[in-house]
mmCIF file of C-alpha atoms in Angstrom:
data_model
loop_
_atom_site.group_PDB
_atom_site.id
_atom_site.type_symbol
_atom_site.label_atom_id
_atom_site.label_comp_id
_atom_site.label_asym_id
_atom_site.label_seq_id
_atom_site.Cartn_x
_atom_site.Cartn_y
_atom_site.Cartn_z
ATOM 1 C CA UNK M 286 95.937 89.878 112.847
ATOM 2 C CA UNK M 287 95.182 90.768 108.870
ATOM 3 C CA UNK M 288 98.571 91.303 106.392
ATOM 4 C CA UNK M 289 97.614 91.760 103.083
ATOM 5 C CA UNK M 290 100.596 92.407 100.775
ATOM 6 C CA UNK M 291 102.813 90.721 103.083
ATOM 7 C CA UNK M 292 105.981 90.766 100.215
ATOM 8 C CA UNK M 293 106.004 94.610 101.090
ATOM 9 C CA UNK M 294 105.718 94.795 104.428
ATOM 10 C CA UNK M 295 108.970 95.515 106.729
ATOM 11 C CA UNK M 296 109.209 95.227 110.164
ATOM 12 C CA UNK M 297 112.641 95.683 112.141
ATOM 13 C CA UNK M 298 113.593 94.658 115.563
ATOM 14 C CA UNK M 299 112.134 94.591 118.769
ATOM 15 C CA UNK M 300 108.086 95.415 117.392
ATOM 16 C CA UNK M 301 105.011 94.694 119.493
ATOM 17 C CA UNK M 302 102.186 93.764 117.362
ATOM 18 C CA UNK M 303 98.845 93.056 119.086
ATOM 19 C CA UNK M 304 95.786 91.460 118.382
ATOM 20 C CA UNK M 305 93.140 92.811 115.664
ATOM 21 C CA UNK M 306 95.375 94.444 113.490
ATOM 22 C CA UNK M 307 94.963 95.420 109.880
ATOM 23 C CA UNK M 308 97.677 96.043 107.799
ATOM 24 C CA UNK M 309 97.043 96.363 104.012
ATOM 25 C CA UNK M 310 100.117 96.384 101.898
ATOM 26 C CA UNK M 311 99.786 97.914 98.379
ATOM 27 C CA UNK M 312 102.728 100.252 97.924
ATOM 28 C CA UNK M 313 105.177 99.364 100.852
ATOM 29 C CA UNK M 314 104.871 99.606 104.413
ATOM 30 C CA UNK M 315 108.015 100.068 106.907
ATOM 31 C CA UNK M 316 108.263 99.627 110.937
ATOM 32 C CA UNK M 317 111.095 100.677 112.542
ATOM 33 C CA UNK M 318 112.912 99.437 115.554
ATOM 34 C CA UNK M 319 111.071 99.023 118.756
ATOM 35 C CA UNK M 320 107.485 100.344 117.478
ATOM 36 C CA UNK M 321 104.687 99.248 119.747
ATOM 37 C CA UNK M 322 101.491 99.230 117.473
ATOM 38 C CA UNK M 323 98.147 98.736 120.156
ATOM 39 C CA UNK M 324 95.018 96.839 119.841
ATOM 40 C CA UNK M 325 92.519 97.540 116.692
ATOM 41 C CA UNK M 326 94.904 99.347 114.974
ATOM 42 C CA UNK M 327 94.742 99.692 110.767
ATOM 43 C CA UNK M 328 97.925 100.755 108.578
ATOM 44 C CA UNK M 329 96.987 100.813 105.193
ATOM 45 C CA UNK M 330 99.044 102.232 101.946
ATOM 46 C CA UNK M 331 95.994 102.029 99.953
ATOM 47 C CA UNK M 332 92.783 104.519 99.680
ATOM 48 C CA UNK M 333 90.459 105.744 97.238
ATOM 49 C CA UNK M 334 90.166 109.637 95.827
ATOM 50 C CA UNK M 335 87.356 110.816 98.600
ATOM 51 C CA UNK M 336 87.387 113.901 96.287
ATOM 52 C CA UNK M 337 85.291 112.267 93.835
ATOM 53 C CA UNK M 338 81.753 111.525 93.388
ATOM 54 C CA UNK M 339 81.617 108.216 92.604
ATOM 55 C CA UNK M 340 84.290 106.470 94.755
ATOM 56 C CA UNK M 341 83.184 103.258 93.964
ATOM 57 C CA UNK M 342 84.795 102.972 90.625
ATOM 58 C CA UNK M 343 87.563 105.779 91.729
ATOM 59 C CA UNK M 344 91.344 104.258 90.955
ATOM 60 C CA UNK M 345 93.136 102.866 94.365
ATOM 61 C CA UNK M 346 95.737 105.657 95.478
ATOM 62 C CA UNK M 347 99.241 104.036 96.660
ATOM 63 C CA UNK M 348 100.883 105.288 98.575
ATOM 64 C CA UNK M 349 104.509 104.177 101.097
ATOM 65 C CA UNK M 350 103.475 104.449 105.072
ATOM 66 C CA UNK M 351 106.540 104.694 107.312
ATOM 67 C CA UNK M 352 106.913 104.487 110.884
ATOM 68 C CA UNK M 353 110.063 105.452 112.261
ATOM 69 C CA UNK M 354 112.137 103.593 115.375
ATOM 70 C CA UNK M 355 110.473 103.831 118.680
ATOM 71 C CA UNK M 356 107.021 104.722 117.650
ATOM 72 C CA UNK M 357 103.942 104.197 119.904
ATOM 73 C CA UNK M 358 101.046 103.423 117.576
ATOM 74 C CA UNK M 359 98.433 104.153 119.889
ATOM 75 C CA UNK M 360 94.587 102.012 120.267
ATOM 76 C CA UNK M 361 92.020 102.297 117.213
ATOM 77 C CA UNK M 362 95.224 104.464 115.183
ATOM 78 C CA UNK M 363 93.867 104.562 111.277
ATOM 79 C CA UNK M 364 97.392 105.362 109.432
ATOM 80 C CA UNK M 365 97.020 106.362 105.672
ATOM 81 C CA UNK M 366 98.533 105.701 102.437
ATOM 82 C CA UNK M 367 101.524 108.217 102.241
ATOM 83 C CA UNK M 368 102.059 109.277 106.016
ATOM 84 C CA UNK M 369 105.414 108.909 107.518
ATOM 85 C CA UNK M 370 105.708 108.985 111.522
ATOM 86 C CA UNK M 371 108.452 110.361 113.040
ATOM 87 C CA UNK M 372 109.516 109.043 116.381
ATOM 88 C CA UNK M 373 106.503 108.803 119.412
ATOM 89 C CA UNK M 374 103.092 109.650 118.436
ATOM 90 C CA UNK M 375 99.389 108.430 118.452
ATOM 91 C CA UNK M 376 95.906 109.343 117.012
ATOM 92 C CA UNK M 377 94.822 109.433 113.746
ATOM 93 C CA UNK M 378 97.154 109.909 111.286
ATOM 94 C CA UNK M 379 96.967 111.779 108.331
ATOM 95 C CA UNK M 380 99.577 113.978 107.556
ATOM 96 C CA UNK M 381 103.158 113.533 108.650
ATOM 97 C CA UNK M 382 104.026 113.314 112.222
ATOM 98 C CA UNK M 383 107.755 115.218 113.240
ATOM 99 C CA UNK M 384 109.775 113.616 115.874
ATOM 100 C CA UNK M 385 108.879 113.119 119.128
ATOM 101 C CA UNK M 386 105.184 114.653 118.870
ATOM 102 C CA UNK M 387 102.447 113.941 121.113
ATOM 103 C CA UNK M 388 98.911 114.078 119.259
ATOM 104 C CA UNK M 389 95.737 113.952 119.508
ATOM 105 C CA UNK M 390 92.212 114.603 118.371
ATOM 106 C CA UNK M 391 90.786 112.810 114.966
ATOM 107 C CA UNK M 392 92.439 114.422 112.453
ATOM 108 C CA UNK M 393 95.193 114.271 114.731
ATOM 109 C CA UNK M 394 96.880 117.542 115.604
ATOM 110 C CA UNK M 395 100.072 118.116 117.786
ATOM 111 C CA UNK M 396 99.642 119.263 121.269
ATOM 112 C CA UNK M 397 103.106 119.258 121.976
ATOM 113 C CA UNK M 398 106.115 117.443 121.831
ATOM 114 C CA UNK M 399 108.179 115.065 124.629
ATOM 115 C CA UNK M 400 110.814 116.643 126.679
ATOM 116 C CA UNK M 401 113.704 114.062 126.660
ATOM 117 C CA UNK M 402 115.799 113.988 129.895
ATOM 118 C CA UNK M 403 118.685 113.173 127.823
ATOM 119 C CA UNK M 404 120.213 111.484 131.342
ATOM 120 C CA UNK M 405 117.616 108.721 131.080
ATOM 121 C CA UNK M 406 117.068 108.221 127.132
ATOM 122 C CA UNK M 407 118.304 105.735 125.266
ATOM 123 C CA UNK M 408 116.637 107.396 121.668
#
């Protein structure tokens, strides 16, 4: 596992972290409550402009990444600066994620979202 930036970095209760993770801290970085975040995973709130020719020299672009409680960050996931994830999701992310999407696809679009049995959840 890689932290860089750890002062900015919060992580609640109950989060699986696995091995060969990359999370680079630059702007602040928040993981909710039971968030399961796979193998080879990066979250980074840091970039450069991709609009401009040169990116070499471009200025860094900070931005806050947020996953919300009971979040399934799913194998090889790339989450970028500014993207908040709403609860359940996996791909690549980068746009905001509603609640209790299922994605897929690189960008990562929604296919459709989880039907709760609301005798059986606990979210």
């Amino acid at each position: 596992m890689c932290f860089e930036g750890k002062e900015n970095i919060e992580i609640e209760d109950d989060v699986s972290i696995n091995a060969f993770i990359h999370i680079r801290e630059q702007e602040g970085i928040k993981i909710g409550n039971r968030v399961m975040i796979a193998t080879h995973t990066i979250i980074t709130s840091l970039t450069h402009d991709y609009n401009l020719e040169n990116m070499r020299f471009a200025p860094a672009i900070t931005k806050e990444v947020i996953i919300d409680n009971d979040t399934w960050v799913g194998l090889r996931v790339i989450t970028m600066p500014g993207v908040k994830i709403g609860k359940g999701a996996g791909s690549v992310f980068t746009k905001d994620i509603p609640a209790y999407a299922i994605v897929s696809c690189i960008p990562a679009k929604i296919i459709k979202y989880k039907e709760l049995d609301s005798k059986n959840s606990s979210i």
